[in-house]
Coordinates of C-alpha atoms (C1' of nucleotides) in Angstrom, one line a residue:
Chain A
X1 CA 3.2 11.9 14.8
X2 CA 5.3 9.7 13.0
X3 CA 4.0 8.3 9.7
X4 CA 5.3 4.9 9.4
X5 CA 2.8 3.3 11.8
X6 CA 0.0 4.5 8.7
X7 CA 2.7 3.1 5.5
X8 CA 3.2 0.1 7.5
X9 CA -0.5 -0.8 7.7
X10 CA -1.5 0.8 4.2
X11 CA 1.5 -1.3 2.6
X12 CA 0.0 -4.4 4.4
X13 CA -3.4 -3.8 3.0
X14 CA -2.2 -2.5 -0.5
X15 CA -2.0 -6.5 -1.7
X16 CA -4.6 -8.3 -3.0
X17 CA -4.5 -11.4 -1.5
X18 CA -3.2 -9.8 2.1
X19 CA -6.5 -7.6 1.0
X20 CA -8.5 -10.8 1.0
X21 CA -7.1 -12.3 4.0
X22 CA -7.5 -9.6 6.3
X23 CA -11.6 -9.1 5.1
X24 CA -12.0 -12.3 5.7
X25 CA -10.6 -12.1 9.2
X26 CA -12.8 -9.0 9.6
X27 CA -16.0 -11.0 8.7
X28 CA -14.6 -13.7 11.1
X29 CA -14.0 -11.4 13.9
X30 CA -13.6 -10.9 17.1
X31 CA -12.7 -14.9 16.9
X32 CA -10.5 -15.3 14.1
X33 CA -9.5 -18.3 11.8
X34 CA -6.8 -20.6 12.2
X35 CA -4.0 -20.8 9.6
X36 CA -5.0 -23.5 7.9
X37 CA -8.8 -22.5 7.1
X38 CA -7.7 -19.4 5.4
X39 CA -5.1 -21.3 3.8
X40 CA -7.9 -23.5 2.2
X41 CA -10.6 -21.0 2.0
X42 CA -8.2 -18.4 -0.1
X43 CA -6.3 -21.4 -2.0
X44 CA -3.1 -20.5 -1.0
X45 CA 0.3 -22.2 -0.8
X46 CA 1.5 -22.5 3.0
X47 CA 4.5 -20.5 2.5
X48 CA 2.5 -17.7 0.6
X49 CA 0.2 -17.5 3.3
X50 CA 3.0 -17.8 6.3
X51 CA 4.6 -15.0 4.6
X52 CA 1.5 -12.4 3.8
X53 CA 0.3 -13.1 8.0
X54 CA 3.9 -12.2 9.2
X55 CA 3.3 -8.7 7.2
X56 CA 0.0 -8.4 8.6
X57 CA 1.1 -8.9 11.6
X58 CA 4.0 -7.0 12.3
X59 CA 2.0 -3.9 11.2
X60 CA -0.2 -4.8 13.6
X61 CA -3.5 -5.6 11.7
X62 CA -3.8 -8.9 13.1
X63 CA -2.8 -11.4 15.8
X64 CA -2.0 -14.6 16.3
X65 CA -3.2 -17.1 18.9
X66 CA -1.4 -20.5 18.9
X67 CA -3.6 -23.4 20.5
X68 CA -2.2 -26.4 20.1
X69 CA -0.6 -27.2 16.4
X70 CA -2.7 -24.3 15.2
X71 CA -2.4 -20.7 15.0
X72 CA -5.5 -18.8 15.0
X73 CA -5.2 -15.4 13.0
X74 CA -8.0 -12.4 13.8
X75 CA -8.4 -9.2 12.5
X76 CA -7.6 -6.2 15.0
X77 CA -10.9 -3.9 14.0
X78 CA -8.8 -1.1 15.9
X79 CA -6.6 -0.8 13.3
X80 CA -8.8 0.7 10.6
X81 CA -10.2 3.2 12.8
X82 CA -6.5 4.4 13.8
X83 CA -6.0 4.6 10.0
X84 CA -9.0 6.1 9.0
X85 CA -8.4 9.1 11.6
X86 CA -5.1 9.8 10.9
X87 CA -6.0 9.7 6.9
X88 CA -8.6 12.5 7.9
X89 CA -6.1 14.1 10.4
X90 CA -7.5 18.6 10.7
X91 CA -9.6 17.4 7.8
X92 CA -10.4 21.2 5.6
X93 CA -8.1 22.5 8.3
X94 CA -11.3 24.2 10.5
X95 CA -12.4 26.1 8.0
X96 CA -15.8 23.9 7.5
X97 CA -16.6 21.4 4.3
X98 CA -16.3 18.4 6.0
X99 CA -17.8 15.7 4.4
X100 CA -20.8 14.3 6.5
X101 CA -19.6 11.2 7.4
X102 CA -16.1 12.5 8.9
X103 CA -16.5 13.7 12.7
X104 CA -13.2 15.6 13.3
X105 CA -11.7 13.7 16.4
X106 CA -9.4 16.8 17.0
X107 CA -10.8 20.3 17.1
X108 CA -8.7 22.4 14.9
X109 CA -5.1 23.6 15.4
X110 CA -3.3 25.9 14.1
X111 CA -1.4 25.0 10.0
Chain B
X1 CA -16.7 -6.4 -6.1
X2 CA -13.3 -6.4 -7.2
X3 CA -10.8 -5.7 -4.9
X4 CA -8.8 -3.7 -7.0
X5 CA -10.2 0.1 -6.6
X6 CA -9.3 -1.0 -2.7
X7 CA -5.9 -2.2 -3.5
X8 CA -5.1 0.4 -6.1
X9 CA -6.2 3.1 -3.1
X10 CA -4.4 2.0 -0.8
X11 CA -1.3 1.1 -3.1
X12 CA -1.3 5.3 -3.5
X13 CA -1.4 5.5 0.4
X14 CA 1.0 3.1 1.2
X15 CA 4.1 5.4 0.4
X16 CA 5.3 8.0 2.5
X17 CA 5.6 10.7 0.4
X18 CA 2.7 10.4 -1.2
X19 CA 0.7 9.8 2.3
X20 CA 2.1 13.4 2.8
X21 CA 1.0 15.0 0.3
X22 CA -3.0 13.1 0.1
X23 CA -2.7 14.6 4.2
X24 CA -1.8 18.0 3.0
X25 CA -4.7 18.1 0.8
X26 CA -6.5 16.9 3.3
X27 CA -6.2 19.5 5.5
X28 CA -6.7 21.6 2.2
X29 CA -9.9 20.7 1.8
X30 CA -11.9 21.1 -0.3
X31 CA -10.2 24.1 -2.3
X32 CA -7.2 22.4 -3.2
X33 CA -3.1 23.7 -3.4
X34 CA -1.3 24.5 -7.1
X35 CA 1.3 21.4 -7.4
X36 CA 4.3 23.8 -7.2
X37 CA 3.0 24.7 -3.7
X38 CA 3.1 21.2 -2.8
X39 CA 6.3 21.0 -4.1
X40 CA 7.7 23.9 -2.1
X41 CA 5.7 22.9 1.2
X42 CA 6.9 19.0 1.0
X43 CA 10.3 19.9 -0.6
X44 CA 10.0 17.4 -3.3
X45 CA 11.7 17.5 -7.1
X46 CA 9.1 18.2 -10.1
X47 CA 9.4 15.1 -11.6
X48 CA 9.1 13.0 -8.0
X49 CA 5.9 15.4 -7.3
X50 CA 4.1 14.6 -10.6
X51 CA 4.6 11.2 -10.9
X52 CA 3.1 10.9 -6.8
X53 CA 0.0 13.0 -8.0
X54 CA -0.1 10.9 -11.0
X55 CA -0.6 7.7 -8.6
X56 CA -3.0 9.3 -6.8
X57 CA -5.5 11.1 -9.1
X58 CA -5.1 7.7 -11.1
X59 CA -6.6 5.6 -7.9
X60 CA -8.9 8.5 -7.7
X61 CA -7.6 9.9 -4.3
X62 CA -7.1 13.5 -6.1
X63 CA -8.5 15.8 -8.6
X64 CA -6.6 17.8 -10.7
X65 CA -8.1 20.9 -11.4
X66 CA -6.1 23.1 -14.4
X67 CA -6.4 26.6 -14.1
X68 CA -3.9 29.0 -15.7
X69 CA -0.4 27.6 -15.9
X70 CA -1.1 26.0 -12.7
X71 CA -3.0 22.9 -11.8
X72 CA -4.7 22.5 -8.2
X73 CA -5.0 19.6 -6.7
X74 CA -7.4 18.4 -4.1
X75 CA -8.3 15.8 -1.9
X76 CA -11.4 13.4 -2.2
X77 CA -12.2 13.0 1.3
X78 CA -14.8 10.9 0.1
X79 CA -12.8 7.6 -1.1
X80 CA -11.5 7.2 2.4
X81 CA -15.0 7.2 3.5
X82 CA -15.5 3.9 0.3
X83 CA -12.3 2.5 1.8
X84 CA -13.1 2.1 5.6
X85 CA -16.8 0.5 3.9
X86 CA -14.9 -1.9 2.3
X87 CA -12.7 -2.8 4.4
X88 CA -15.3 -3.5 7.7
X89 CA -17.6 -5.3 4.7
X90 CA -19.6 -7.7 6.9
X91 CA -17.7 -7.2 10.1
X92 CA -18.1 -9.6 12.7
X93 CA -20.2 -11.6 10.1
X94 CA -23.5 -10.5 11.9
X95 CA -23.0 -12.2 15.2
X96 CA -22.2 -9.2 17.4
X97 CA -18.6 -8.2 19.0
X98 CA -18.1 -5.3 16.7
X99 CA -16.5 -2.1 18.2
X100 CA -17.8 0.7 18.9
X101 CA -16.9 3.0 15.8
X102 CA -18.1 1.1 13.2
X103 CA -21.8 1.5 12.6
X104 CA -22.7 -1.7 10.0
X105 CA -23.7 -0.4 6.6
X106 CA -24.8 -3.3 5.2
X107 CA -27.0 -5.5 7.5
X108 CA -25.6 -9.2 8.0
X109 CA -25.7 -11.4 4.7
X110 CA -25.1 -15.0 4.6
X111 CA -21.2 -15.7 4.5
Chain C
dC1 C1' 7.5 36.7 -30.8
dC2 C1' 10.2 36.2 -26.6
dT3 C1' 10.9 35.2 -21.9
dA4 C1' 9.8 33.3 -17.4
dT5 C1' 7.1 30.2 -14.9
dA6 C1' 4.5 25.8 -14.1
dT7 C1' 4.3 21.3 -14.8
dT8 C1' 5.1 17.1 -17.3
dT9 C1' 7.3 13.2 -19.9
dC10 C1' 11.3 10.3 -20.8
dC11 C1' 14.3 7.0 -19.1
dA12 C1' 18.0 4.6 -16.8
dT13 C1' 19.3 3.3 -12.2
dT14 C1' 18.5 1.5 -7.9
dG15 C1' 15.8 -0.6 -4.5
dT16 C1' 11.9 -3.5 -2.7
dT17 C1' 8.3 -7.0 -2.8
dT18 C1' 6.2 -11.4 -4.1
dT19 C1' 6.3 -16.1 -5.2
dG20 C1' 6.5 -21.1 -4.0
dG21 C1' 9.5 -25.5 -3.7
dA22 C1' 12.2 -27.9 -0.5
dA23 C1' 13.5 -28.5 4.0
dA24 C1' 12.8 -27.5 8.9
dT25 C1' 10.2 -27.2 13.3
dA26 C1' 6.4 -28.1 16.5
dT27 C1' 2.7 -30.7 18.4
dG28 C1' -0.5 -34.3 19.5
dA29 C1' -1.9 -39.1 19.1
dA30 C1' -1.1 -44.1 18.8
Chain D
dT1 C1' 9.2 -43.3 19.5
dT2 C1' 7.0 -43.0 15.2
dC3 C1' 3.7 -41.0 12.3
dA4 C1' 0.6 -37.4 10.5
dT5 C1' -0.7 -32.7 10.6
dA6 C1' 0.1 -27.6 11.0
dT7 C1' 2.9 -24.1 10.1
dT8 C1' 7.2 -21.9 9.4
dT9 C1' 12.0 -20.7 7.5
dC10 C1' 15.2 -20.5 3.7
dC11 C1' 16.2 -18.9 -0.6
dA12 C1' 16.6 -17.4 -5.4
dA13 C1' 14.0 -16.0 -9.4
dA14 C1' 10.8 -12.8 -11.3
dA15 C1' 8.1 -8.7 -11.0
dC16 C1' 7.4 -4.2 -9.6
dA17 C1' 8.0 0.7 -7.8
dA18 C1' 10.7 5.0 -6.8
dT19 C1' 14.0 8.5 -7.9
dG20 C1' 15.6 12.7 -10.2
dG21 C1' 18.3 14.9 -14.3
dA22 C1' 17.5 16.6 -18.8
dA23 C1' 14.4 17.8 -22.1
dA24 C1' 9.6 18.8 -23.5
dT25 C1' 5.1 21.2 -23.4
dA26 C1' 1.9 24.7 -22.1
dT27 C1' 0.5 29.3 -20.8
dA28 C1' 0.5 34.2 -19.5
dG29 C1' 2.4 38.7 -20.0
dG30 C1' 5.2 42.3 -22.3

DNA sequence: CCTATATTTCCATTGTTTTGGAAATATGAA
DNA sequence: TTCATATTTCCAAAACAATGGAAATATAGG
């Protein structure tokens, strides 16, 4: 599996204000929030903003929705869960001492 | 809560090599591998491999565990665990829609 | 003490990301 | 068509992160 999919979306993340857009999005999901709003909620400068979506975006963490002269932004909830599995990826390798909360999706391999 | 543990975490992630090696140790869990076997397994220089650990045992990621002339380093599996939480804080804001793999931690505040 | 091994620190170079003003584009309403 | 609103693109300055060679430090064994 190629890892780029998992930098792309960690790199997105790894940002504070990105970091604040996106949670907001998440509490705002499955509907999302149009430009603007998050603009004003997060005090940002339209350009800022327009630039931190497009890198949200293109790593696939979010989507936009154009209605009208808005563009409504929401969080794709997916994403983590993609993320979070491939982090824990043959997590202790099979050989027990998995944490509780990690249910290995795939039943150890080989390494 | 501050952001930054989050954004410091997934700063570490966000970087290929360094992705490799948390995932190595991940699959090494909970023992742990010597740095000079990650540096052998992952092919990396001394200097590029300490300063990558040193990222990631600084955003908490790793432990470094000294022991002889070596030092073994291991993944916390736990802090992905803090991660996802943070990340799906308040999902969906309370009003249903959220997917299937994410079981709410903290039950619907205001917002 | 001397040598070999394990790992780190120092540091200069190179490369990448973030920022926001000004100007551009798109849309809807009057 | 003209105006106001929503959002974007352009761009250059400033800030930040990664790389690896050479030298330093630590430890174990003979």
């Amino acid at each position: 599996m190629k890892t780029s999919f998992a930098v792309d979306s960690l790199a997105a993340l790894a940002q504070e204000t990105r970091l604040n857009i996106f949670r907001l999005l998440v509490r705002h999901a499955p509907s999302g929030l149009p430009a603007g709003t998050i603009a004003r909620r997060l005090r940002l400068p339209g350009p800022t903003l327009s630039f931190h979506l497009n890198v949200l975006a293109a790593a696939g963490l979010v989507r936009a929705d154009k209605n009208g002269r808005s563009i409504a932004y929401s969080a794709n909830l997916d994403s983590v869960n993609r993320l979070t599995g491939f982090l824990m990826e043959n997590c202790c390798g099979g050989r027990g001492g998995c944490p509780p909360f990690w249910e290995p999706a795939n039943p150890r391999p080989k390494e």
